[in-house]
Short mmCIF file of C-alpha atoms and ligand atoms in Angstrom, two decimals:
data_model
loop_
_atom_site.label_atom_id
_atom_site.label_comp_id
_atom_site.label_asym_id
_atom_site.label_seq_id
_atom_site.Cartn_x
_atom_site.Cartn_y
_atom_site.Cartn_z
CA MET X 1 148.36 93.20 68.45
CA PHE X 2 146.31 96.17 67.26
CA LEU X 3 142.94 97.40 66.92
CA THR X 4 141.41 100.74 65.94
CA ILE X 5 137.86 102.08 66.39
CA SER X 6 136.83 105.15 64.54
CA THR X 7 133.77 107.21 64.38
CA THR X 8 132.67 110.24 62.40
CA GLY X 9 130.77 113.12 63.84
CA ILE X 10 128.50 116.07 63.06
CA PRO X 11 128.48 119.25 65.14
CA GLU X 12 125.71 118.19 67.59
CA ARG X 13 127.57 114.93 68.03
CA PRO X 14 131.37 115.43 67.61
CA ALA X 15 133.38 112.38 66.87
CA THR X 16 135.57 113.14 69.94
CA ASP X 17 132.60 111.81 72.05
CA LEU X 18 134.60 108.59 71.32
CA GLY X 19 136.86 109.79 74.27
CA PHE X 20 133.90 109.97 76.59
CA LEU X 21 132.60 106.68 75.64
CA LEU X 22 135.98 104.86 75.89
CA HIS X 23 136.91 106.79 79.10
CA LYS X 24 140.22 107.63 77.59
CA HIS X 25 141.10 111.31 76.70
CA PRO X 26 141.80 111.82 73.06
CA GLY X 27 144.78 114.22 73.81
CA LYS X 28 146.82 111.67 75.80
CA ALA X 29 148.63 108.54 74.96
CA GLN X 30 148.06 106.16 77.89
CA ALA X 31 149.55 102.79 78.99
CA PHE X 32 147.96 100.24 81.22
CA SER X 33 149.47 97.22 82.53
CA THR X 34 147.28 94.03 81.92
CA SER X 35 147.89 90.57 82.91
CA HIS X 36 149.55 89.78 79.52
CA GLY X 37 151.59 92.77 78.84
CA THR X 38 151.14 96.58 78.19
CA ALA X 39 148.02 97.82 76.64
CA HIS X 40 148.56 101.37 74.98
CA VAL X 41 145.69 103.51 73.99
CA PHE X 42 146.06 106.46 71.86
CA TYR X 43 144.25 108.52 69.28
CA PRO X 44 145.81 108.69 65.76
CA GLU X 45 143.21 111.30 64.93
CA ALA X 46 140.84 113.33 66.98
CA SER X 47 138.74 115.86 65.51
CA ALA X 48 135.03 116.77 65.71
CA GLU X 49 134.54 115.16 62.18
CA ARG X 50 136.64 112.08 62.73
CA CYS X 51 138.08 110.39 65.68
CA THR X 52 140.25 107.05 65.88
CA ALA X 53 141.21 105.23 69.11
CA ALA X 54 143.92 102.64 68.74
CA LEU X 55 144.43 99.80 71.19
CA LEU X 56 147.89 98.32 71.09
CA LEU X 57 148.72 95.37 73.26
CA GLU X 58 152.38 94.68 73.74
CA VAL X 59 152.87 91.16 74.80
CA ASP X 60 155.68 89.40 76.46
CA PRO X 61 155.83 86.30 74.77
CA VAL X 62 158.42 84.42 76.73
CA ALA X 63 156.69 85.33 79.90
CA LEU X 64 153.45 84.15 78.34
CA VAL X 65 154.91 80.74 77.59
CA ARG X 66 156.49 80.40 80.94
CA ARG X 67 153.16 80.90 82.36
CA GLY X 68 151.97 78.19 80.37
CA GLN X 69 149.59 80.27 78.30
CA GLY X 70 151.59 80.76 75.20
CA GLN X 71 149.97 78.50 72.47
CA GLY X 72 146.44 78.03 73.58
CA LYS X 73 145.00 74.97 75.34
CA GLY X 74 147.01 71.94 75.51
CA LYS X 75 150.37 73.34 75.22
CA GLY X 76 152.29 74.63 78.03
CA ARG X 77 150.34 72.72 80.55
CA GLY X 78 151.80 69.31 80.07
CA GLY X 79 155.01 70.49 77.97
CA ALA X 80 154.26 69.13 74.51
CA PRO X 81 157.55 68.77 72.88
CA ASP X 82 156.90 71.45 70.17
CA ALA X 83 156.16 74.02 72.90
CA ALA X 84 160.10 74.42 73.09
CA LEU X 85 160.08 76.30 69.89
CA ALA X 86 156.90 78.07 70.65
CA GLN X 87 158.37 79.67 73.31
CA TYR X 88 160.39 81.84 70.99
CA VAL X 89 158.44 81.69 67.84
CA ASN X 90 154.82 82.37 68.33
CA ASP X 91 152.24 84.76 66.97
CA ARG X 92 150.90 86.12 70.29
CA PRO X 93 152.77 89.41 70.05
CA TYR X 94 151.42 90.23 66.49
CA ALA X 95 148.09 88.87 66.14
CA ALA X 96 144.98 90.21 67.70
CA SER X 97 143.59 87.42 69.46
CA SER X 98 141.96 86.38 72.97
CA LEU X 99 144.48 88.38 74.62
CA LEU X 100 143.44 91.68 72.93
CA ALA X 101 139.77 90.48 74.02
CA VAL X 102 141.01 90.39 77.61
CA ALA X 103 142.90 93.60 76.97
CA LEU X 104 139.60 95.38 75.41
CA SER X 105 137.52 94.35 78.62
CA ALA X 106 140.26 95.65 81.07
CA VAL X 107 140.90 98.84 79.27
CA PHE X 108 137.39 99.63 78.05
CA GLY X 109 135.35 97.85 80.55
CA SER X 110 132.77 100.61 81.19
CA ALA X 111 132.29 101.03 77.40
CA LEU X 112 131.83 97.37 76.94
CA ASN X 113 129.35 97.45 79.59
CA GLY X 114 127.44 100.62 78.29
CA ARG X 115 128.37 102.89 81.05
CA CYS X 116 129.49 106.57 80.83
CA THR X 117 129.18 108.50 84.14
CA ALA X 118 130.17 111.72 82.53
CA ARG X 119 127.65 111.43 79.63
CA PRO X 120 125.09 108.95 80.44
CA ASP X 121 123.26 109.51 77.11
CA LEU X 122 126.30 108.44 75.05
CA PRO X 123 126.27 104.65 75.53
CA GLU X 124 122.67 104.55 74.05
CA GLN X 125 123.66 106.37 70.83
CA VAL X 126 123.92 104.40 67.73
CA ARG X 127 127.01 105.81 65.97
CA PRO X 128 128.80 105.37 62.66
CA LEU X 129 131.62 102.97 63.58
CA ARG X 130 134.55 101.53 61.87
CA VAL X 131 136.68 98.82 63.48
CA GLU X 132 139.86 97.60 62.00
CA ILE X 133 141.93 94.75 63.03
CA PRO X 134 144.95 94.47 60.52
CA VAL X 135 145.99 90.96 61.55
CA LEU X 136 143.43 88.75 63.03
CA PRO X 137 144.03 85.00 63.48
CA ALA X 138 141.07 83.37 61.99
CA ARG X 139 140.81 79.50 62.12
CA GLY X 140 138.06 78.89 59.67
CA GLY X 141 139.38 81.48 57.40
CA ALA X 142 137.71 84.54 55.91
CA GLU X 143 134.49 82.96 55.16
CA LEU X 144 133.97 82.03 58.91
CA VAL X 145 134.71 85.54 59.80
CA ARG X 146 132.16 86.99 57.44
CA ARG X 147 129.60 84.22 58.91
CA LEU X 148 130.34 85.38 62.35
CA PHE X 149 130.12 89.17 61.92
CA GLY X 150 127.58 89.10 59.08
CA PRO X 151 124.30 88.79 61.09
CA LEU X 152 125.28 91.32 63.68
CA GLY X 153 124.06 94.51 62.16
CA TRP X 154 127.21 95.78 60.34
CA ALA X 155 126.58 97.40 56.84
CA GLY X 156 130.21 96.18 55.76
CA VAL X 157 132.03 93.44 56.78
CA GLU X 158 135.47 93.43 54.77
CA VAL X 159 137.62 90.61 55.23
CA THR X 160 140.88 90.20 53.44
CA ALA X 161 143.26 87.30 53.61
CA VAL X 162 146.60 88.25 54.63
CA PRO X 163 149.13 86.50 52.35
CA LEU X 164 151.70 84.24 53.90
CA ASP X 165 154.55 86.31 52.50
CA GLU X 166 153.84 89.26 50.13
CA ARG X 167 157.02 88.56 48.21
CA PHE X 168 155.81 84.94 47.24
CA PRO X 169 152.07 85.07 46.63
CA GLU X 170 152.40 81.43 45.25
CA TRP X 171 152.84 80.38 49.01
CA GLY X 172 149.11 81.18 49.42
CA ASP X 173 147.52 82.77 52.43
CA SER X 174 148.27 82.89 56.05
CA ARG X 175 145.67 81.83 58.60
CA TYR X 176 145.20 85.59 59.32
CA VAL X 177 143.06 88.04 57.92
CA ARG X 178 142.58 91.84 57.84
CA LEU X 179 139.06 92.71 59.00
CA VAL X 180 137.11 95.98 58.70
CA LEU X 181 133.70 96.42 60.05
CA GLU X 182 131.68 99.37 59.16
CA GLY X 183 128.18 100.37 60.37
CA GLU X 184 125.86 102.11 62.78
CA LEU X 185 125.85 100.46 65.96
CA LYS X 186 126.17 101.24 69.66
CA LEU X 187 129.80 101.02 70.71
CA SER X 188 128.93 98.79 73.59
CA ASP X 189 127.39 96.29 71.22
CA ALA X 190 130.46 96.42 68.85
CA LEU X 191 132.91 95.68 71.78
CA ARG X 192 130.78 92.97 73.07
CA GLN X 193 130.85 91.15 69.79
CA LEU X 194 134.51 91.60 69.55
CA TYR X 195 134.97 90.57 73.16
CA VAL X 196 133.45 87.22 72.30
CA LEU X 197 134.36 86.64 68.63
CA LEU X 198 138.09 87.54 68.71
CA PRO X 199 139.01 84.51 70.99
CA VAL X 200 136.33 82.53 69.13
CA LEU X 201 138.25 83.14 65.63
CA ASP X 202 141.62 82.82 67.39
CA ASP X 203 140.49 79.29 68.78
CA ALA X 204 143.35 79.22 71.05
CA LYS X 205 141.99 80.40 74.28
CA HIS X 206 145.11 81.31 76.37
CA TYR X 207 143.69 80.67 79.92
CA TRP X 208 142.05 77.90 81.55
CA VAL X 209 138.50 78.17 80.99
CA ALA X 210 136.66 78.58 84.31
CA LEU X 211 133.06 78.40 85.26
CA ASP X 212 132.38 81.89 85.17
CA GLU X 213 133.36 81.96 81.58
CA VAL X 214 129.66 80.88 80.87
CA ASP X 215 128.42 83.80 82.67
CA LYS X 216 130.98 86.20 80.77
CA LEU X 217 129.89 84.63 77.43
CA LEU X 218 126.35 85.08 78.26
CA ARG X 219 126.72 88.65 79.40
CA ALA X 220 128.73 89.62 76.53
CA GLY X 221 126.56 87.77 74.18
CA ASP X 222 123.25 89.44 75.64
CA GLY X 223 121.11 90.56 72.80
CA TRP X 224 122.88 88.82 69.80
CA LEU X 225 124.12 85.42 70.82
CA ALA X 226 121.16 83.46 71.28
CA ALA X 227 119.72 84.43 67.88
CA HIS X 228 123.03 84.13 65.90
CA PRO X 229 122.90 81.27 63.31
CA ASP X 230 126.31 80.04 64.62
CA HIS X 231 125.64 80.39 68.21
CA GLU X 232 126.75 76.68 68.81
CA LEU X 233 130.08 77.12 67.11
CA ILE X 234 130.52 80.24 68.96
CA THR X 235 129.70 78.81 72.37
CA SER X 236 131.72 75.77 71.78
CA ARG X 237 134.87 77.63 70.79
CA TYR X 238 134.60 80.31 73.20
CA LEU X 239 134.37 77.69 75.98
CA ALA X 240 137.47 75.90 74.48
CA ARG X 241 135.20 73.09 73.51
CA GLN X 242 134.68 72.09 77.20
CA GLY X 243 131.65 69.78 76.57
CA HIS X 244 129.85 70.50 79.87
CA LEU X 245 130.36 74.18 79.85
CA THR X 246 129.20 74.35 76.23
CA ARG X 247 126.11 72.38 77.24
CA ASP X 248 125.39 74.59 80.23
CA ALA X 249 125.79 77.65 77.90
CA MET X 250 123.60 76.13 75.18
CA ASP X 251 120.86 75.08 77.54
CA ARG X 252 121.04 78.72 78.92
CA LEU X 253 120.97 80.27 75.43
CA GLU X 254 117.95 78.09 74.84
CA LEU X 255 116.23 79.52 77.76
CA VAL X 256 116.90 82.94 76.42
CA ARG X 257 115.70 82.21 73.19
CA LEU X 258 112.41 80.60 74.60
CA ALA X 259 111.68 83.29 76.75
CA GLU X 260 112.90 85.95 74.32
CA ALA X 261 109.57 86.50 72.55
CA ASP X 262 110.35 90.18 72.69
CA GLY X 263 113.09 92.35 73.83
CA ARG X 264 112.15 92.71 77.44
CA GLU X 265 112.15 89.03 78.39
CA VAL X 266 115.84 88.81 77.85
CA GLU X 267 116.41 91.02 80.85
CA GLU X 268 114.13 88.95 82.91
CA VAL X 269 115.92 85.73 81.88
CA ASP X 270 119.18 87.30 82.38
CA ASN X 271 118.16 88.33 86.03
CA ALA X 272 117.20 84.83 86.78
CA VAL X 273 120.37 83.48 85.32
CA ASP X 274 122.54 86.16 87.22
CA GLU X 275 120.45 87.37 90.00
CA ASP X 276 122.65 89.76 91.88
CA ARG X 277 123.83 91.60 88.65
CA ASP X 278 121.51 94.47 88.73
CA THR X 279 119.46 95.46 91.72
CA GLU X 280 118.04 98.38 90.22
CA GLU X 281 114.27 98.92 90.14
CA LYS X 282 113.07 97.88 86.60
CA PRO X 283 109.60 98.36 84.94
CA VAL X 284 107.53 95.32 85.02
CA PRO X 285 108.71 93.07 82.20
CA LEU X 286 106.34 92.78 79.23
CA ALA X 287 106.56 89.02 79.70
CA VAL X 288 104.90 89.52 83.09
CA GLN X 289 102.21 92.04 81.91
CA ARG X 290 101.37 89.52 79.21
CA ARG X 291 100.75 86.63 81.58
CA GLU X 292 98.80 88.98 83.92
CA ALA X 293 96.56 89.84 80.82
CA ILE X 294 96.07 86.23 79.84
CA LEU X 295 95.32 85.28 83.55
CA ALA X 296 92.83 88.00 83.75
CA ALA X 297 91.15 87.15 80.35
CA LEU X 298 90.91 83.38 81.46
CA ARG X 299 89.39 84.29 84.84
CA ALA X 300 86.89 86.53 83.17
CA ALA X 301 85.98 83.77 80.75
CA GLY X 302 85.37 81.47 83.69
CA ALA X 303 87.73 78.96 82.19
CA ALA X 304 88.89 76.03 84.39
CA ARG X 305 90.28 73.67 81.97
CA VAL X 306 93.01 75.31 80.08
CA LEU X 307 95.26 74.58 77.22
CA ASP X 308 98.82 76.47 76.75
CA LEU X 309 99.36 75.80 73.26
CA GLY X 310 103.29 76.47 72.42
CA CYS X 311 103.83 76.74 76.28
CA GLY X 312 107.72 76.90 75.79
CA GLN X 313 109.38 76.66 79.14
CA GLY X 314 106.13 76.61 81.09
CA GLN X 315 105.95 80.01 82.80
CA LEU X 316 102.29 80.49 82.06
CA VAL X 317 101.63 76.79 83.32
CA GLN X 318 103.33 77.50 86.55
CA ALA X 319 101.28 80.73 86.80
CA LEU X 320 98.10 78.74 86.15
CA LEU X 321 98.99 76.10 88.73
CA LYS X 322 99.10 78.80 91.47
CA ASP X 323 95.38 79.77 90.90
CA VAL X 324 93.01 76.85 92.04
CA SER X 325 90.40 77.97 89.88
CA PHE X 326 92.15 76.43 87.01
CA THR X 327 91.56 72.76 87.51
CA GLU X 328 93.23 71.18 84.65
CA ILE X 329 96.20 72.77 82.67
CA VAL X 330 97.84 71.24 79.72
CA GLY X 331 100.89 72.56 78.18
CA VAL X 332 101.60 71.55 74.68
CA ASP X 333 104.95 72.30 72.74
CA VAL X 334 106.47 70.90 69.76
CA SER X 335 109.92 71.29 71.15
CA VAL X 336 110.99 68.33 73.41
CA ARG X 337 113.69 70.47 74.80
CA ALA X 338 111.30 73.32 75.77
CA LEU X 339 109.16 70.69 77.56
CA GLY X 340 112.25 69.45 79.47
CA PHE X 341 112.87 72.99 80.73
CA ALA X 342 109.05 73.23 81.53
CA ALA X 343 109.12 70.14 83.49
CA LYS X 344 112.19 71.13 85.61
CA ARG X 345 110.49 74.57 86.20
CA LEU X 346 107.35 72.84 87.51
CA ARG X 347 109.31 70.10 89.33
CA LEU X 348 106.87 67.75 87.76
CA ASP X 349 108.49 64.70 89.40
CA ARG X 350 108.09 66.32 92.97
CA LEU X 351 104.48 67.58 92.73
CA GLY X 352 101.99 66.23 95.28
CA GLU X 353 99.33 63.94 94.01
CA ARG X 354 96.67 66.76 93.98
CA GLN X 355 98.83 69.25 92.05
CA SER X 356 100.05 66.69 89.64
CA GLU X 357 96.56 65.68 88.86
CA ARG X 358 95.98 69.19 87.53
CA VAL X 359 98.77 69.49 85.19
CA ARG X 360 100.27 67.68 82.16
CA LEU X 361 102.70 68.41 79.38
CA LEU X 362 102.14 66.96 75.89
CA GLN X 363 104.35 67.15 72.91
CA GLY X 364 102.77 67.88 69.79
CA SER X 365 102.71 70.04 66.83
CA LEU X 366 99.85 72.58 66.53
CA ALA X 367 99.92 72.30 62.82
CA TYR X 368 98.02 68.92 62.95
CA THR X 369 94.66 68.14 64.49
CA ASP X 370 95.16 66.35 67.82
CA LYS X 371 92.02 64.58 69.47
CA ARG X 372 93.86 65.15 72.93
CA LEU X 373 93.08 68.70 72.70
CA ALA X 374 89.44 68.56 72.16
CA GLY X 375 86.72 69.75 74.64
CA TYR X 376 88.84 72.39 76.85
CA ASP X 377 87.29 75.67 78.30
CA ALA X 378 89.96 77.89 76.92
CA ALA X 379 93.25 77.72 74.89
CA VAL X 380 96.16 80.27 74.87
CA LEU X 381 98.48 80.84 72.18
CA SER X 382 100.99 83.18 73.85
CA GLU X 383 103.58 84.41 71.30
CA VAL X 384 103.36 81.35 69.11
CA ILE X 385 101.59 82.10 65.68
CA GLU X 386 104.65 84.29 64.70
CA HIS X 387 106.99 81.37 65.04
CA LEU X 388 105.13 79.63 62.15
CA ASP X 389 105.76 80.13 58.60
CA LEU X 390 102.64 81.99 57.31
CA PRO X 391 101.77 79.14 54.86
CA ARG X 392 101.56 76.77 57.89
CA LEU X 393 99.16 78.97 59.76
CA PRO X 394 95.95 77.92 58.29
CA ALA X 395 96.81 74.49 59.60
CA LEU X 396 97.06 75.88 63.21
CA GLU X 397 93.87 77.89 62.58
CA TYR X 398 92.18 74.62 61.71
CA ALA X 399 93.67 72.51 64.38
CA VAL X 400 92.73 75.01 67.06
CA PHE X 401 89.57 76.67 66.00
CA GLY X 402 88.16 73.99 63.78
CA ALA X 403 89.17 70.85 65.52
CA ALA X 404 89.97 71.33 69.30
CA ARG X 405 87.46 74.05 69.42
CA PRO X 406 87.81 75.45 73.04
CA ARG X 407 85.15 77.95 74.16
CA THR X 408 87.71 80.65 74.50
CA VAL X 409 90.89 81.24 72.54
CA LEU X 410 93.48 83.94 73.50
CA VAL X 411 96.16 84.65 70.86
CA THR X 412 99.03 87.22 71.60
CA THR X 413 101.62 88.40 69.00
CA PRO X 414 103.92 91.26 68.84
CA ASN X 415 102.70 94.56 67.27
CA VAL X 416 105.41 95.29 64.90
CA GLU X 417 104.24 99.05 64.82
CA TYR X 418 105.72 99.24 68.36
CA ASN X 419 109.29 98.09 67.29
CA VAL X 420 110.45 101.66 66.64
CA ARG X 421 110.03 102.11 70.32
CA TRP X 422 112.53 99.35 71.46
CA GLU X 423 115.54 101.18 71.58
CA SER X 424 117.84 98.22 71.08
CA LEU X 425 116.07 97.05 68.04
CA PRO X 426 117.71 98.10 64.70
CA ALA X 427 115.22 99.54 62.37
CA GLY X 428 113.38 97.03 60.22
CA HIS X 429 114.29 94.13 62.36
CA VAL X 430 111.88 91.71 64.06
CA ARG X 431 112.15 91.25 67.85
CA HIS X 432 113.36 87.69 67.71
CA GLY X 433 115.41 85.74 65.23
CA ASP X 434 112.81 82.94 65.06
CA HIS X 435 109.84 85.30 64.29
CA ARG X 436 108.80 84.40 60.78
CA PHE X 437 106.52 87.36 60.55
CA GLU X 438 105.38 90.30 62.84
CA TRP X 439 102.10 91.91 62.35
CA THR X 440 100.55 95.48 62.48
CA ARG X 441 97.46 96.01 64.47
CA ALA X 442 95.44 96.09 61.39
CA GLU X 443 97.01 92.86 59.96
CA PHE X 444 96.33 90.98 63.22
CA ARG X 445 92.78 92.20 63.35
CA ALA X 446 92.07 91.44 59.93
CA TRP X 447 93.50 87.74 60.46
CA ALA X 448 91.59 87.36 63.66
CA ALA X 449 88.29 88.68 62.20
CA GLU X 450 88.67 86.17 59.28
CA VAL X 451 89.54 83.16 61.69
CA ALA X 452 86.42 84.12 63.96
CA ARG X 453 84.12 84.49 60.87
CA ARG X 454 85.13 81.10 59.42
CA HIS X 455 84.94 79.19 62.73
CA GLY X 456 81.95 80.77 64.61
CA TYR X 457 83.92 82.89 67.22
CA ALA X 458 83.36 86.54 68.15
CA VAL X 459 86.67 88.32 68.60
CA ALA X 460 87.79 91.38 70.79
CA PHE X 461 91.17 92.95 71.10
CA VAL X 462 93.09 94.02 74.32
CA PRO X 463 96.17 95.81 74.36
CA VAL X 464 99.17 94.53 76.48
CA GLY X 465 101.80 96.78 77.79
CA ASP X 466 102.22 100.52 77.42
CA ASP X 467 99.44 101.39 74.72
CA ASP X 468 101.32 104.17 72.82
CA PRO X 469 99.08 106.59 71.36
CA GLU X 470 100.86 106.42 67.99
CA VAL X 471 102.10 102.88 67.56
CA GLY X 472 99.90 101.05 69.90
CA PRO X 473 101.00 98.40 72.56
CA PRO X 474 103.88 96.08 72.41
CA THR X 475 101.79 93.19 72.45
CA GLN X 476 98.22 92.58 70.84
CA MET X 477 95.75 90.19 72.15
CA ALA X 478 92.80 88.84 70.56
CA VAL X 479 90.17 87.06 72.81
CA PHE X 480 87.92 84.69 70.90
CA THR X 481 84.84 83.52 72.28
CA GLN X 482 82.73 80.68 70.70
CA THR X 483 79.34 82.03 69.41
CA GLY X 484 77.95 79.17 67.30
CA PRO X 485 78.20 75.32 66.98
CA THR X 486 81.28 74.00 64.72
CA ALA X 487 81.41 76.30 61.73
CA THR X 488 83.66 73.89 59.92
CA THR X 489 81.00 73.03 57.45
CA THR X 490 82.18 76.17 55.58
CA ALA X 491 85.09 74.78 53.76
CA THR X 492 88.35 76.47 54.41
CA THR X 493 91.57 76.16 52.35
CA THR X 494 92.85 73.61 54.88
CA GLU X 495 90.01 71.04 54.55
CA THR X 496 88.94 69.72 51.26
CA PRO X 497 85.78 67.66 51.77
CA LYS X 498 86.24 64.09 50.92
CA GLU X 499 84.66 62.55 48.01
CA GLY X 500 80.99 61.68 48.44
CA GLU X 501 80.73 63.93 51.49
CA ALA X 502 78.38 66.77 51.09
CA ALA X 503 80.04 70.05 51.12
N1 SAH R 1 103.99 80.64 75.14
C1 SAH R 1 105.34 80.73 75.39
C2 SAH R 1 106.41 80.57 74.45
C3 SAH R 1 106.36 81.16 73.24
S1 SAH R 1 107.71 80.89 72.12
C4 SAH R 1 105.50 82.38 76.03
O1 SAH R 1 104.48 82.92 75.85
O2 SAH R 1 106.53 82.82 76.51
C5 SAH R 1 107.03 79.87 70.86
C6 SAH R 1 106.81 78.46 71.29
O3 SAH R 1 106.03 77.79 70.28
C7 SAH R 1 108.10 77.75 71.51
O4 SAH R 1 108.25 77.16 72.60
C8 SAH R 1 107.90 76.63 70.18
O5 SAH R 1 108.50 75.42 70.39
C9 SAH R 1 106.57 76.62 70.05
N2 SAH R 1 105.94 76.25 68.83
C10 SAH R 1 106.49 76.70 67.46
N3 SAH R 1 105.84 76.02 66.54
C11 SAH R 1 105.01 75.11 67.18
C12 SAH R 1 104.13 74.15 66.57
N4 SAH R 1 103.82 74.02 65.40
N5 SAH R 1 103.59 73.34 67.47
C13 SAH R 1 103.72 73.51 68.77
N6 SAH R 1 104.46 74.40 69.48
C14 SAH R 1 105.21 75.18 68.63
#
């Protein structure tokens, strides 16, 4: 089992920094004993221009089978008859697999976690990386390998099927591929992807999946798994198809996604999920700053009856409940799953009578007018509009500003200009996989001004979060205040006057 990681360098950033990053000296060949055999780390090349680290895992196949771990789940535990042969003929010593993933985390643990005491600046660096795995077991074939690594920021994902026997091409391909990944990534991101995806592709996890596997998966998947189009397949295979664990993980990934309206919130969720992980002092998460800004604006508007439109998992509803000046709070979301989380968070089933009279959760889509939403003091759309396809946005505008017509409407959305300040965000990417668009300050202002004009509102803008002199704040908020009566007599694109009706 063999894997190489290479990087190239420039004089200010020599390639041999890889040695610091991996905590393994490029001049030495080292051996580490791991639970499945001996892991060797050595550098076939190490110059300022180019440096390659190799990880070779020498597995003892017989010992592995004797320990009941040779051929993945099922085998070895109950002694299936074909396990007899598997003791002596199995691919574990040759193919990169879950064992290599375990060795990766054992030998390159600090690198995987993005720590480097000697050079704390290094783990944050995005470097040119090349990862090669000559023999990778890939259940699902080359296509699945491409699908899994494709969305993860690599410029090149080269997958070549390995023939069963080179002398007899007519025998077709084996279930192994050669994988070469090339691109500019943080080393820790690359290692965390491999740590999860190698066993996923192997699909024969060698050890009994324990409860903390879910934690390990979420930690290693932080920042990429929740938004991965194949997160369900990855989760299910990683957890060896243990239904209850997969569901647990899926629920938690959903939490991550729901709260992940921007880069910061992942940390917040992570902390909730795994409280004791990190006790360092952290800046106030953007999600918290946003809620504070929204609460302040609602108080300033004197709102008592409030709609939280696209309430997600109900954090804002919860904060509103804590302030008695909000007498009626209605959370609305299209996602039943999100509302389920919100209900749990709010402990709706256990609220006292007075509290439960103040709060309600409604399922509904903001793309349609909804009589239940009429007549409120204020409505909040916090990080919601960017989840709608642009062509659907006029329908939401009409449903909120034309039909429901609360006195005050607060709309927050990411300021795309700020994205260059998120270190973890590759250039040109939106903050969240489900964002259909992200606007500049000018685009948001133009949209808001037009909505205000059409529907009889005045609009002001409030920065949320660190207001960068150059690129502005991470979150932009528009505060709409109704100025006139219904302005819907001015026909908009979403409403065609019915025949016979005066336009
Ligand atoms: N307001 C929350 C959640 C933002 S995530 C917060 O600030 O954290 C966006 C939410 O909008 C999701 O919960 C999603 O389900 C919801 N949403 C997206 N499109 C919607 C629609 N058409 N109608 C109602 N809710 C919608």
